[in-house]
Coordinates of C-alpha atoms (C1' of nucleotides) in Angstrom, one line a residue:
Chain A
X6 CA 147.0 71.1 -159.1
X7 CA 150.9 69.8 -159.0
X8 CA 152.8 69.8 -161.8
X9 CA 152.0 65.7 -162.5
X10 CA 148.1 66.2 -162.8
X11 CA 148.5 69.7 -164.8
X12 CA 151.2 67.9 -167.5
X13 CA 147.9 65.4 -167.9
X14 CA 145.8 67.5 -168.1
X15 CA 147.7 68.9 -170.9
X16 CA 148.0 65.8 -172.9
X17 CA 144.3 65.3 -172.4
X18 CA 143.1 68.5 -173.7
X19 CA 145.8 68.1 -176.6
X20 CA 144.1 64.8 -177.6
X21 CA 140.7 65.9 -177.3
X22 CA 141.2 69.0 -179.3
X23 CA 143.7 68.1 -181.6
X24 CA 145.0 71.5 -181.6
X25 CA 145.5 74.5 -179.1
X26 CA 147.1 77.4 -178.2
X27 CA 149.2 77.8 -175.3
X28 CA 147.1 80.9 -174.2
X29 CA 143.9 78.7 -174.0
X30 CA 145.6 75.5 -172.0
X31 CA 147.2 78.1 -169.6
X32 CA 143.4 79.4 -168.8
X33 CA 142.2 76.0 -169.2
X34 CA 144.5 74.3 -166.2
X35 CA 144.8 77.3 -164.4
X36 CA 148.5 78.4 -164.7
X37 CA 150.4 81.1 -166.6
X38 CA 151.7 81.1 -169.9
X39 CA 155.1 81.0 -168.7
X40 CA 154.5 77.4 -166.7
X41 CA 152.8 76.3 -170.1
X42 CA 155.6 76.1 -171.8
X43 CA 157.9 75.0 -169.4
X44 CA 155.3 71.7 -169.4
X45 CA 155.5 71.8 -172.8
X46 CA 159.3 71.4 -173.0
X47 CA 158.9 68.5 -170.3
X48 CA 156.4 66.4 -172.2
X49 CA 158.7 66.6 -175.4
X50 CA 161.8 65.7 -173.0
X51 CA 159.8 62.7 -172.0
X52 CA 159.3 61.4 -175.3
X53 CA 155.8 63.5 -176.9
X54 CA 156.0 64.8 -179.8
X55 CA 154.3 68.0 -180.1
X56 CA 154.0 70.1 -183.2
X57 CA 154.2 74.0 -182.9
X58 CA 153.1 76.2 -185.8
X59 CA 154.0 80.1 -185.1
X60 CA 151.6 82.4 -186.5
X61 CA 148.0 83.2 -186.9
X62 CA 146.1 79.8 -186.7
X63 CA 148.9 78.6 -185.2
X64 CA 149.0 75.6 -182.1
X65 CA 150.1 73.0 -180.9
X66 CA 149.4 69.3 -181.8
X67 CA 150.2 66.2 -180.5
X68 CA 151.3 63.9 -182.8
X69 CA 148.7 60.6 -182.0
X70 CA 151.3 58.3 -182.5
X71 CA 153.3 59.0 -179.7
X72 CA 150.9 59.2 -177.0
X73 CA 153.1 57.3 -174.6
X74 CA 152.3 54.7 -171.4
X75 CA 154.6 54.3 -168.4
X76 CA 153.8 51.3 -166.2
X77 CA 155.4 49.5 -163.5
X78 CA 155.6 45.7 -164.0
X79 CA 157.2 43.1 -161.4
X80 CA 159.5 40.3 -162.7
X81 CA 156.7 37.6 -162.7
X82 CA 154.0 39.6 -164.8
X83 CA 156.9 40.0 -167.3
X84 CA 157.9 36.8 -167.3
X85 CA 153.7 36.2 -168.1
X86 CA 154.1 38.7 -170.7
X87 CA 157.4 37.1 -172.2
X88 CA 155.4 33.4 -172.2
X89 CA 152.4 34.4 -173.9
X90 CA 154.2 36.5 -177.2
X91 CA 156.7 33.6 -177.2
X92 CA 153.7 31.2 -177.2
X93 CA 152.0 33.0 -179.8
X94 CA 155.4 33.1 -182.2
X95 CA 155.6 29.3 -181.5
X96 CA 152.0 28.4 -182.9
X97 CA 153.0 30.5 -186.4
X98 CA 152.9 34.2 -184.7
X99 CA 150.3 37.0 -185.6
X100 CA 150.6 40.3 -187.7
X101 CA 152.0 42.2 -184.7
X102 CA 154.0 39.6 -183.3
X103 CA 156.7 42.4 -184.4
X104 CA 155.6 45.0 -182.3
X105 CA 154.9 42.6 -179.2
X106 CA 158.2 42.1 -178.9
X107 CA 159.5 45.3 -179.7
X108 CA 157.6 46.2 -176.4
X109 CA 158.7 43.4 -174.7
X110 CA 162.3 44.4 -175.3
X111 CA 161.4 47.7 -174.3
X112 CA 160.1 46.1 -170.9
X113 CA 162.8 43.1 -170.7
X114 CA 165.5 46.8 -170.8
X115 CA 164.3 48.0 -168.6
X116 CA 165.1 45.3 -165.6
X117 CA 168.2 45.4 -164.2
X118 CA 170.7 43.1 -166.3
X119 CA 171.5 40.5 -163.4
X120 CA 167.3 39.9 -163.7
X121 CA 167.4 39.8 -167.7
X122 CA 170.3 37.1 -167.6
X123 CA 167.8 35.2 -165.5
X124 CA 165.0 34.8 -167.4
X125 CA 166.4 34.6 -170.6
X126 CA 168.4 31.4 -169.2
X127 CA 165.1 30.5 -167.7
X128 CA 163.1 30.8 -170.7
X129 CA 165.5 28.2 -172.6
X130 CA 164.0 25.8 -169.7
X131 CA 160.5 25.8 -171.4
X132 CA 159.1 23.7 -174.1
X133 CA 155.8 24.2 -175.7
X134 CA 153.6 21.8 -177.4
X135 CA 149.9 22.5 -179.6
X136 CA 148.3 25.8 -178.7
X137 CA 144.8 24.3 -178.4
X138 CA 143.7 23.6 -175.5
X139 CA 143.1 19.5 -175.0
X140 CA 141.8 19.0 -171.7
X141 CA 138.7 19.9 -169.3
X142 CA 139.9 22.6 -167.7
X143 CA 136.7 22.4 -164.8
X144 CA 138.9 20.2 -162.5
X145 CA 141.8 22.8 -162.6
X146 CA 143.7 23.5 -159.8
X147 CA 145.2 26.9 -159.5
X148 CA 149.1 27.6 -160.3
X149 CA 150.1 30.3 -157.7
X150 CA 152.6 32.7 -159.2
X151 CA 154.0 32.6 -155.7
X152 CA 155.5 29.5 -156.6
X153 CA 157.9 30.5 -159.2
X154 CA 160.3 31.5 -157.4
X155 CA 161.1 28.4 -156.1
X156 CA 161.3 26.8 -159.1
X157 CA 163.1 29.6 -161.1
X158 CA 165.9 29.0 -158.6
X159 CA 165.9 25.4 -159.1
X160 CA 166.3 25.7 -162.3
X161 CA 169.2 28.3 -162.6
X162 CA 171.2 26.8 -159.8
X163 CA 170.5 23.6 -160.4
X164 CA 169.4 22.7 -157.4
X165 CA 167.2 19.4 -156.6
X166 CA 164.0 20.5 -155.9
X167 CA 161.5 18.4 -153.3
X168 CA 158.0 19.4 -152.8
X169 CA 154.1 17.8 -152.5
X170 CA 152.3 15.8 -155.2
X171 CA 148.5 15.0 -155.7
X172 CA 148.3 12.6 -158.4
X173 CA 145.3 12.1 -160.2
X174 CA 143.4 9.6 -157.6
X175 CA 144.3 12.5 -155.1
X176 CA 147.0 11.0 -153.3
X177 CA 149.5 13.0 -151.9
X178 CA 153.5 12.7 -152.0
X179 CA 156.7 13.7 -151.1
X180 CA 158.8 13.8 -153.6
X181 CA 162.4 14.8 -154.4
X182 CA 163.5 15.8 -158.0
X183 CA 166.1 17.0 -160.4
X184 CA 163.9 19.6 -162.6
X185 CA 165.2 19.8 -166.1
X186 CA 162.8 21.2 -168.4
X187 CA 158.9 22.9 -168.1
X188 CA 156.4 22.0 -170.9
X189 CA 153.4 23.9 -171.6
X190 CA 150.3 21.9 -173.0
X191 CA 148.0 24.9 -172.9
X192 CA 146.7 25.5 -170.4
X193 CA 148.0 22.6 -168.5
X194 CA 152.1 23.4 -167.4
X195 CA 154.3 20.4 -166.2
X196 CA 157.6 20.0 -164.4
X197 CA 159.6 17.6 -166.3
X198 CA 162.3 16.0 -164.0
X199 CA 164.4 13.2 -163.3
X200 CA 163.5 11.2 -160.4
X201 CA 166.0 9.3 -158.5
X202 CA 163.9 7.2 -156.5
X203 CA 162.4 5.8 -159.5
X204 CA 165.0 6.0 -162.2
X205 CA 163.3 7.5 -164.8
X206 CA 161.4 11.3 -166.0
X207 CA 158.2 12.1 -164.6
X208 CA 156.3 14.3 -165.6
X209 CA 154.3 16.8 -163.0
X210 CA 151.2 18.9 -163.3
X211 CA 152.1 22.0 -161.9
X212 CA 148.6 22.6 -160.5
X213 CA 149.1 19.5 -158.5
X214 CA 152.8 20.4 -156.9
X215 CA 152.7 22.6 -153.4
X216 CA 155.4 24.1 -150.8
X217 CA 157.9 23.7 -153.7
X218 CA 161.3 24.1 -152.0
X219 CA 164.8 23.8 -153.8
X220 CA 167.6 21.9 -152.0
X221 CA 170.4 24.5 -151.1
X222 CA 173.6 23.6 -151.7
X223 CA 172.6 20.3 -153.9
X224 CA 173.6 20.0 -157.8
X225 CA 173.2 17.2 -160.5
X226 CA 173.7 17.1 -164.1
X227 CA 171.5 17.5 -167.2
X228 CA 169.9 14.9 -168.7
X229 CA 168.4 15.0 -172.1
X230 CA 164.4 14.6 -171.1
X231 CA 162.7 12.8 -174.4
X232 CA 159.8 14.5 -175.6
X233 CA 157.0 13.3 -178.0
X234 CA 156.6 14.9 -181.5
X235 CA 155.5 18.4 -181.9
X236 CA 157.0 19.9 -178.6
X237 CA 159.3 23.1 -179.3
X238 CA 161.4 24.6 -177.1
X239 CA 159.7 28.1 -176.4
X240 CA 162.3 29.9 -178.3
X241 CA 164.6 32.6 -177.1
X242 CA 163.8 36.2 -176.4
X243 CA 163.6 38.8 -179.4
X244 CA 167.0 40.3 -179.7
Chain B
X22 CA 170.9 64.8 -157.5
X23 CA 167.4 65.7 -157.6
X24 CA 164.5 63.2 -156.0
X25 CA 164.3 60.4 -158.8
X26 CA 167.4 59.6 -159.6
X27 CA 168.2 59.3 -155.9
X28 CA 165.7 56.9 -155.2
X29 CA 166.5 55.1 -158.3
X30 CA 170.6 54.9 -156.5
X31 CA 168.6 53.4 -153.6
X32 CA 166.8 50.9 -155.8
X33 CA 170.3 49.8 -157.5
X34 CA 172.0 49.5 -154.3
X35 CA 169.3 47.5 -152.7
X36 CA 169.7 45.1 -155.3
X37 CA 173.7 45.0 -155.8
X38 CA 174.3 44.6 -151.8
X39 CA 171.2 42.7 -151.3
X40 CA 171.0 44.3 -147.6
X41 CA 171.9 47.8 -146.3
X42 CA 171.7 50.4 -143.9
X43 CA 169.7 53.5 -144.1
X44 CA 173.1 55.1 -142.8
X45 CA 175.1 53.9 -145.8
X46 CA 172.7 54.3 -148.1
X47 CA 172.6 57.8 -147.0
X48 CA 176.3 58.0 -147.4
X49 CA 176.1 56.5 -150.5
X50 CA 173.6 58.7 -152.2
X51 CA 174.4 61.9 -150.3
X52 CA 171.5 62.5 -148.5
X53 CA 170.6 62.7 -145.0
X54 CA 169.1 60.1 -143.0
X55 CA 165.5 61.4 -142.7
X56 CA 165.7 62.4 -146.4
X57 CA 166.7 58.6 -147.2
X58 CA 163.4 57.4 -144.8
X59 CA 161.1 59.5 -146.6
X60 CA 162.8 58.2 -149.6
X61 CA 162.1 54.8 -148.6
X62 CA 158.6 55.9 -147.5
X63 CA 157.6 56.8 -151.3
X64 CA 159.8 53.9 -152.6
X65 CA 156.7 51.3 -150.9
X66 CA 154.1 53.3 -151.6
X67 CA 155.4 53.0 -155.3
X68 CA 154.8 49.3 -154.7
X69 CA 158.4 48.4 -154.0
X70 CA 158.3 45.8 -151.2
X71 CA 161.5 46.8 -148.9
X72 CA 161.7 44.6 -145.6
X73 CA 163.1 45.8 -142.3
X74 CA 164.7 44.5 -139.4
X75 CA 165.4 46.7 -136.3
X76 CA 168.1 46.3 -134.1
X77 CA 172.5 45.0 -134.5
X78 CA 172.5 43.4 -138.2
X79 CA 169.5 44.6 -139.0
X80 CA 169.3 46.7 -142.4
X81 CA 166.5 47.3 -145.6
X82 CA 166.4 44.5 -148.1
X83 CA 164.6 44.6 -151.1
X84 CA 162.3 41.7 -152.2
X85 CA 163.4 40.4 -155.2
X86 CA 160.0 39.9 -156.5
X87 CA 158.7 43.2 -156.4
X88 CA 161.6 44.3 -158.7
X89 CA 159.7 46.7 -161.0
X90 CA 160.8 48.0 -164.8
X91 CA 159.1 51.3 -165.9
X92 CA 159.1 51.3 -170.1
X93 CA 157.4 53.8 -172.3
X94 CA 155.6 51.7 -174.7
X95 CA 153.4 53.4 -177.7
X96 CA 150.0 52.7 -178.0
X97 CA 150.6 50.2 -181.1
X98 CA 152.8 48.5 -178.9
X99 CA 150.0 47.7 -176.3
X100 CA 147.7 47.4 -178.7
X101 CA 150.3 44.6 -179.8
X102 CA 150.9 42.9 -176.7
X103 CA 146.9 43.3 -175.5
X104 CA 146.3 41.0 -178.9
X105 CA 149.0 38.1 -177.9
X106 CA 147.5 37.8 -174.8
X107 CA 144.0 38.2 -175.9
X108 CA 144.9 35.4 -178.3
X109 CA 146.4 32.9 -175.6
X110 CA 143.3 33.2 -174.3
X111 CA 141.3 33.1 -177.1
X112 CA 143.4 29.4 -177.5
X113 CA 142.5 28.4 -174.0
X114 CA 144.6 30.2 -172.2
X115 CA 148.5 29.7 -170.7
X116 CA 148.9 28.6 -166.6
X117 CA 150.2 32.7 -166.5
X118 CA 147.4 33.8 -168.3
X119 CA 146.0 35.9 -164.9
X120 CA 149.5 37.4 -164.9
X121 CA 149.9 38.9 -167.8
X122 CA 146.4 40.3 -167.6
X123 CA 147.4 42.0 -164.6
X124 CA 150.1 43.8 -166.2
X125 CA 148.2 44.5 -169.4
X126 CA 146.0 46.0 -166.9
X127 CA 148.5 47.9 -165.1
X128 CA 149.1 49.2 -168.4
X129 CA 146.3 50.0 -169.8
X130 CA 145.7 51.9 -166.5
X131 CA 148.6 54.6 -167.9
X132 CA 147.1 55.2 -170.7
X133 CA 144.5 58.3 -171.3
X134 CA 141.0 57.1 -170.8
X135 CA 139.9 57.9 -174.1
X136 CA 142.6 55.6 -175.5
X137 CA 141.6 53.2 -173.5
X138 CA 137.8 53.5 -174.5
X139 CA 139.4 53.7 -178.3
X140 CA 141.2 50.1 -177.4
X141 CA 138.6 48.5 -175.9
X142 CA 136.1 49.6 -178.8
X143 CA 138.4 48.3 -181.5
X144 CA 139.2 45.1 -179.9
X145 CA 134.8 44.3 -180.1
X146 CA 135.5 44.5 -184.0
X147 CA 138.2 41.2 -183.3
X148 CA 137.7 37.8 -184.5
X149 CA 139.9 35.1 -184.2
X150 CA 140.4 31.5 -186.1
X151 CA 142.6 28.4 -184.7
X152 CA 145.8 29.5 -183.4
X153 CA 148.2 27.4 -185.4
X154 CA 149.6 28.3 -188.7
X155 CA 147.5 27.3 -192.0
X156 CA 149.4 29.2 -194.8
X157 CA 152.9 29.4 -196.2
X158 CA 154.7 32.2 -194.8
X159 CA 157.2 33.1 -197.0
X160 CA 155.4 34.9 -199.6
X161 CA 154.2 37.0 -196.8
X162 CA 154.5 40.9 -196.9
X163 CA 154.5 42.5 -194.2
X164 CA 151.4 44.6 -191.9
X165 CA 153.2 48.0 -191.7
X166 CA 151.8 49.4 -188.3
X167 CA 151.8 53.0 -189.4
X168 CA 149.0 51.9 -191.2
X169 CA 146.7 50.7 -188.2
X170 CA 145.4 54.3 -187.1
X171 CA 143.6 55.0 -190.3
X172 CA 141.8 51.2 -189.6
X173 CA 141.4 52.4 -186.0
X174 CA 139.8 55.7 -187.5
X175 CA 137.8 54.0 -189.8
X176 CA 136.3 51.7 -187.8
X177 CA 135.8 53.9 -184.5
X178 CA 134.0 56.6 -186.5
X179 CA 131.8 54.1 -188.8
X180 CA 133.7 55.8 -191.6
X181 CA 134.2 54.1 -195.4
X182 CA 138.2 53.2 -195.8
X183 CA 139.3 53.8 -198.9
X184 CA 142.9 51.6 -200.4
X185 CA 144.5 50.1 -202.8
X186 CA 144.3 45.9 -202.9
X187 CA 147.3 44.0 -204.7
X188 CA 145.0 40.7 -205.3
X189 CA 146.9 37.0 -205.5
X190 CA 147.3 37.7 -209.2
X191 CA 149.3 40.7 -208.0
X192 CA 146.3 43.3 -209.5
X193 CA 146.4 46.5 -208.3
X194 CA 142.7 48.1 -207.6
X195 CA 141.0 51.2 -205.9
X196 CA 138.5 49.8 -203.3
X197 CA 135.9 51.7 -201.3
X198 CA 134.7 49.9 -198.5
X199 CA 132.6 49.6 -195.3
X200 CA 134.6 47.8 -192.9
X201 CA 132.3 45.4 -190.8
X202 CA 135.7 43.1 -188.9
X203 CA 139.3 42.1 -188.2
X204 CA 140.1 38.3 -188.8
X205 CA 143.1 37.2 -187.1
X206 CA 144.1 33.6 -189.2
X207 CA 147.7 33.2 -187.8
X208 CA 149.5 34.2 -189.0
X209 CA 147.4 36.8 -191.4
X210 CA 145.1 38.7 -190.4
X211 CA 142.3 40.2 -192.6
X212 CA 139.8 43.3 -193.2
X213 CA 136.2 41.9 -193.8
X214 CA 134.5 44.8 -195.1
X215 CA 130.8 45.1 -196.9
X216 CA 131.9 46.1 -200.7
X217 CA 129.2 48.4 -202.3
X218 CA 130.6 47.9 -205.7
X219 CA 129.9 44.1 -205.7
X220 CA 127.3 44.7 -202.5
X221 CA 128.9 41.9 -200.9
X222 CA 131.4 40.6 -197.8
X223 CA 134.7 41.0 -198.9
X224 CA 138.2 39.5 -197.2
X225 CA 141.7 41.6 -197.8
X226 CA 145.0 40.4 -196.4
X227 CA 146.4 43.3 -194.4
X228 CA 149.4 42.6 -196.0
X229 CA 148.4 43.7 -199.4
X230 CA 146.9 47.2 -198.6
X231 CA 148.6 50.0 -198.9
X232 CA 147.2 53.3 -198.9
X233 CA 144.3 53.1 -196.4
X234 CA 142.4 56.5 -195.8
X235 CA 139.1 56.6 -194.1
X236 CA 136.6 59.2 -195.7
X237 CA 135.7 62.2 -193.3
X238 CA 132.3 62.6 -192.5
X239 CA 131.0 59.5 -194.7
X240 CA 128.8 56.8 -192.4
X241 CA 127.1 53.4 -192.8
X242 CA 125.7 51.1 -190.6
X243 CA 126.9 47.8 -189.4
X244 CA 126.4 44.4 -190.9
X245 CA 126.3 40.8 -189.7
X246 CA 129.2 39.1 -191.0
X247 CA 129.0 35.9 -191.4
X248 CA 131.9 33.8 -190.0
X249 CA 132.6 30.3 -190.4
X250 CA 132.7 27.9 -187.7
X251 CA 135.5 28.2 -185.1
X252 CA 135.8 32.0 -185.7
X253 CA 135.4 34.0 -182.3
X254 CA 135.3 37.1 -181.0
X255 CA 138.9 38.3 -179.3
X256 CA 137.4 38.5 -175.9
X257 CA 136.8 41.8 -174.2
X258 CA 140.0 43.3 -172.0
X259 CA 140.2 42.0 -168.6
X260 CA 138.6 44.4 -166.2
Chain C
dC30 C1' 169.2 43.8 -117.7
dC31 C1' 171.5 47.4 -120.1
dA32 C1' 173.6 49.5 -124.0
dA33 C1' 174.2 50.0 -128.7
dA34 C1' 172.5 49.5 -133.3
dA35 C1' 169.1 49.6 -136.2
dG36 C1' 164.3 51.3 -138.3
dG37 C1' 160.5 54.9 -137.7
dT38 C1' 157.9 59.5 -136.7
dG39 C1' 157.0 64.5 -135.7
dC40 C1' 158.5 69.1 -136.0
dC41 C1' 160.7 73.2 -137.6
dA42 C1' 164.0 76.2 -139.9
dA43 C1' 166.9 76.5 -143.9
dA44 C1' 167.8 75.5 -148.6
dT45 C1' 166.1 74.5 -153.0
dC46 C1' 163.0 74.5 -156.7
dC47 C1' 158.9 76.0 -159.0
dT48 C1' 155.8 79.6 -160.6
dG49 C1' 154.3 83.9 -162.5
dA50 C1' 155.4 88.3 -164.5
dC51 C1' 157.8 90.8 -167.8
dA52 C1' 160.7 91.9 -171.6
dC53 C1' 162.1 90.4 -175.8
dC54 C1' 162.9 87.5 -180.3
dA55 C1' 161.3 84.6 -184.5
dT56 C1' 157.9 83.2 -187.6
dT57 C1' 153.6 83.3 -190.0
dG58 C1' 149.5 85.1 -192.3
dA59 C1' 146.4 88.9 -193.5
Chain D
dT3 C1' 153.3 96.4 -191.5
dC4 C1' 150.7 94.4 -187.6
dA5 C1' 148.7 91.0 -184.8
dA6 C1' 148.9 86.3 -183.4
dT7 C1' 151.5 82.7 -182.2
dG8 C1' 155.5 79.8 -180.3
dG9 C1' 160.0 80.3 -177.7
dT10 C1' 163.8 82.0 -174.3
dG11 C1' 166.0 84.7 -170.4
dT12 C1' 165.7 86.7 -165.9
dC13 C1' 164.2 87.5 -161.4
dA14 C1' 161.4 88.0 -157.1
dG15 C1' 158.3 85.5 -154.2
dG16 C1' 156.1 81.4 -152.7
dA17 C1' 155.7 76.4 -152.4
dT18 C1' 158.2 72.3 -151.6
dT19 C1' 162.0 69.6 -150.2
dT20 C1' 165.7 68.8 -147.2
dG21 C1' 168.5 68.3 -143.0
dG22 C1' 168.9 68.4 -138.1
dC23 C1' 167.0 67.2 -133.8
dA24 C1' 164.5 64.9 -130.3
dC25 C1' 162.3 60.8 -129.3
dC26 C1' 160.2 56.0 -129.8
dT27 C1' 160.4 50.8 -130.7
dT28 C1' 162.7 46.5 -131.7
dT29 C1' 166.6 43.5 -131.6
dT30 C1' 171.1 41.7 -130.5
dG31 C1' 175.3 41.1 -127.8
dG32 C1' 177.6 41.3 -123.5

DNA sequence: CCAAAAGGTGCCAAATCCTGACACCATTGA
DNA sequence: TCAATGGTGTCAGGATTTGGCACCTTTTGG
């Protein structure tokens, strides 16, 4: 048993039991008393709280509260995260929105800063409208996460961004845009952009869009897209 | 330097110089160059994604997208976030819904299994109304979450919770109840609980309970609640 | 076509780190 | 006071990690 599985181990029995002796979990995973405590000493160091009482009917007890998670996350299943708290503070919030985003900062700390400048400026791309959902959802395409990127440099640099549209008749397109906001009409998500070949905003269902490609090099300037009534911008991150 | 905060020197320098040698990275860290390889090695089976090129100009990047950030979060923190995004679904879901239930799963993966079993039990007792705001907020108190593992208790263990209730009138009273449900109605969120003293359903705001303490040993059995129209269940975890 | 530069693998001895044993201290309750 | 319990220091021996070496494959420049 290495050291990983035996410190689990621990925690497991210490949760199951609510309280035990260091004598007992050294015979239960097999090591000495010595090795015990040493594990001991590392689960407080990595943030368990353990309670000790000396004496007769004494133990150890780990404090429930702190039972603690470590998970790796990529950049695009935080950004996931990130959307759906901020869309649930934008319809009104929920009891825990507090905690959500106490986790989420947690999370959003621990990417590297270059990454967190990112998506915050990212985030103050997206709009959201009514969280109820207003469409048939049976036609749905899918949105491939593997898409983001694309547009998430678009957006930050700026850049034009071309790609392939199948309108509603199923007609496909080439088309050539500057991107300037995303709106969320759950669970439908549009690109709203300027298009110079037509003069005017379009808006694009993302499920519609493929081989998204942003044109390097390229720039234009913002334009102040008009949106209907009751579209919010998605709000900045919790601070 | 011992073996994780090496690998987390590579990680850094991977992303600062975008592209490097295993030779200078070895410089850089002081390692050796099989030591860095082996570091690399665990580096992708940790799920980083590092391409390679062989040959003059060749050198390790480091996709971008599998950036990763590894953050302790509580259990009431997941149990936080697990309700935002059960919630966006709930409402008909977000185009990134799939993504954040990957990473809710990834993190629900960390956690004990018999926390996860606790989670997934508690979320069953989870109704949810419309998700946009019906109430005035500003009179709102708020849900302390040092309160939620006696509720967890309670209802995990069929036990009676006993509280005080500070009604609309801003009564104080003792209650003894049996509780049957959660009711999320952004943004409160209320215990529906059978009340033997009136025998009866009974809704309490979350936010005006104080005191919750689940009685040891006592048991009931569970009740049909009867929930208006547009009330549903949570929704299960994804699996 | 060759040489140099780069990543990748297998092997083994040396260095380092972890473990267990022991002695000892502090606190608590009977 | 004594026994049970948590906590710390030290040290030898064993397990693990590291570094060095030989060798392979791929790619690029001359």
């Amino acid at each position: 048993m290495n050291v990983h599985q035996r410190q689990d181990a621990i925690v497991r029995l210490l949760r199951r039991n609510g309280t035990a002796t260091i004598a007992d979990l050294a015979k239960e995973v097999g090591a000495s008393r010595r090795t015990l405590l040493r594990d001991i000493g590392a689960l407080r160091e990595a943030g368990f709280v353990i309670h000790a009482e000396p004496g007769r009917g004494g133990g150890l007890r780990l404090d429930p509260q702190s039972v603690q998670t470590t998970a790796r996350l990529s950049v695009a299943e935080v950004f996931a995260l990130l959307i759906s708290v901020a869309a649930v503070r934008a319809a009104g919030g929920l009891p825990f929105s507090r905690l959500a985003d106490a986790g989420l900062a947690k999370i959003e700390k621990a990417l590297p800063p270059d990454k967190i400048q990112d998506l915050r400026r990212f985030l103050e791309c997206l709009y959201i409208g009514e969280l109820s959902p207003r469409v048939d959802t049976s036609d749905m395409g899918v949105m491939d996460p593997c898409l983001l990127p694309a547009f998430e440099t678009a957006f930050l640099g700026r850049h034009p961004l071309r790609f392939q549209y199948r309108d509603a008749k199923g007609i496909v397109t080439k088309r050539l845009v500057e991107p300037q906001a995303m709106l969320i009409l759950p669970p439908l998500w549009y690109l709203v952009a300027w298009d110079p070949a037509r003069d005017d905003f379009r808006h694009f269902r993302m499920d519609r869009i493929s081989e998204p490609e942003y044109v390097e090099g390229g720039t234009f300037r913002r334009r102040n897209a008009p949106f209907k009534k009751g579209i919010r911008p998605l709000g900045p991150l919790p601070s």
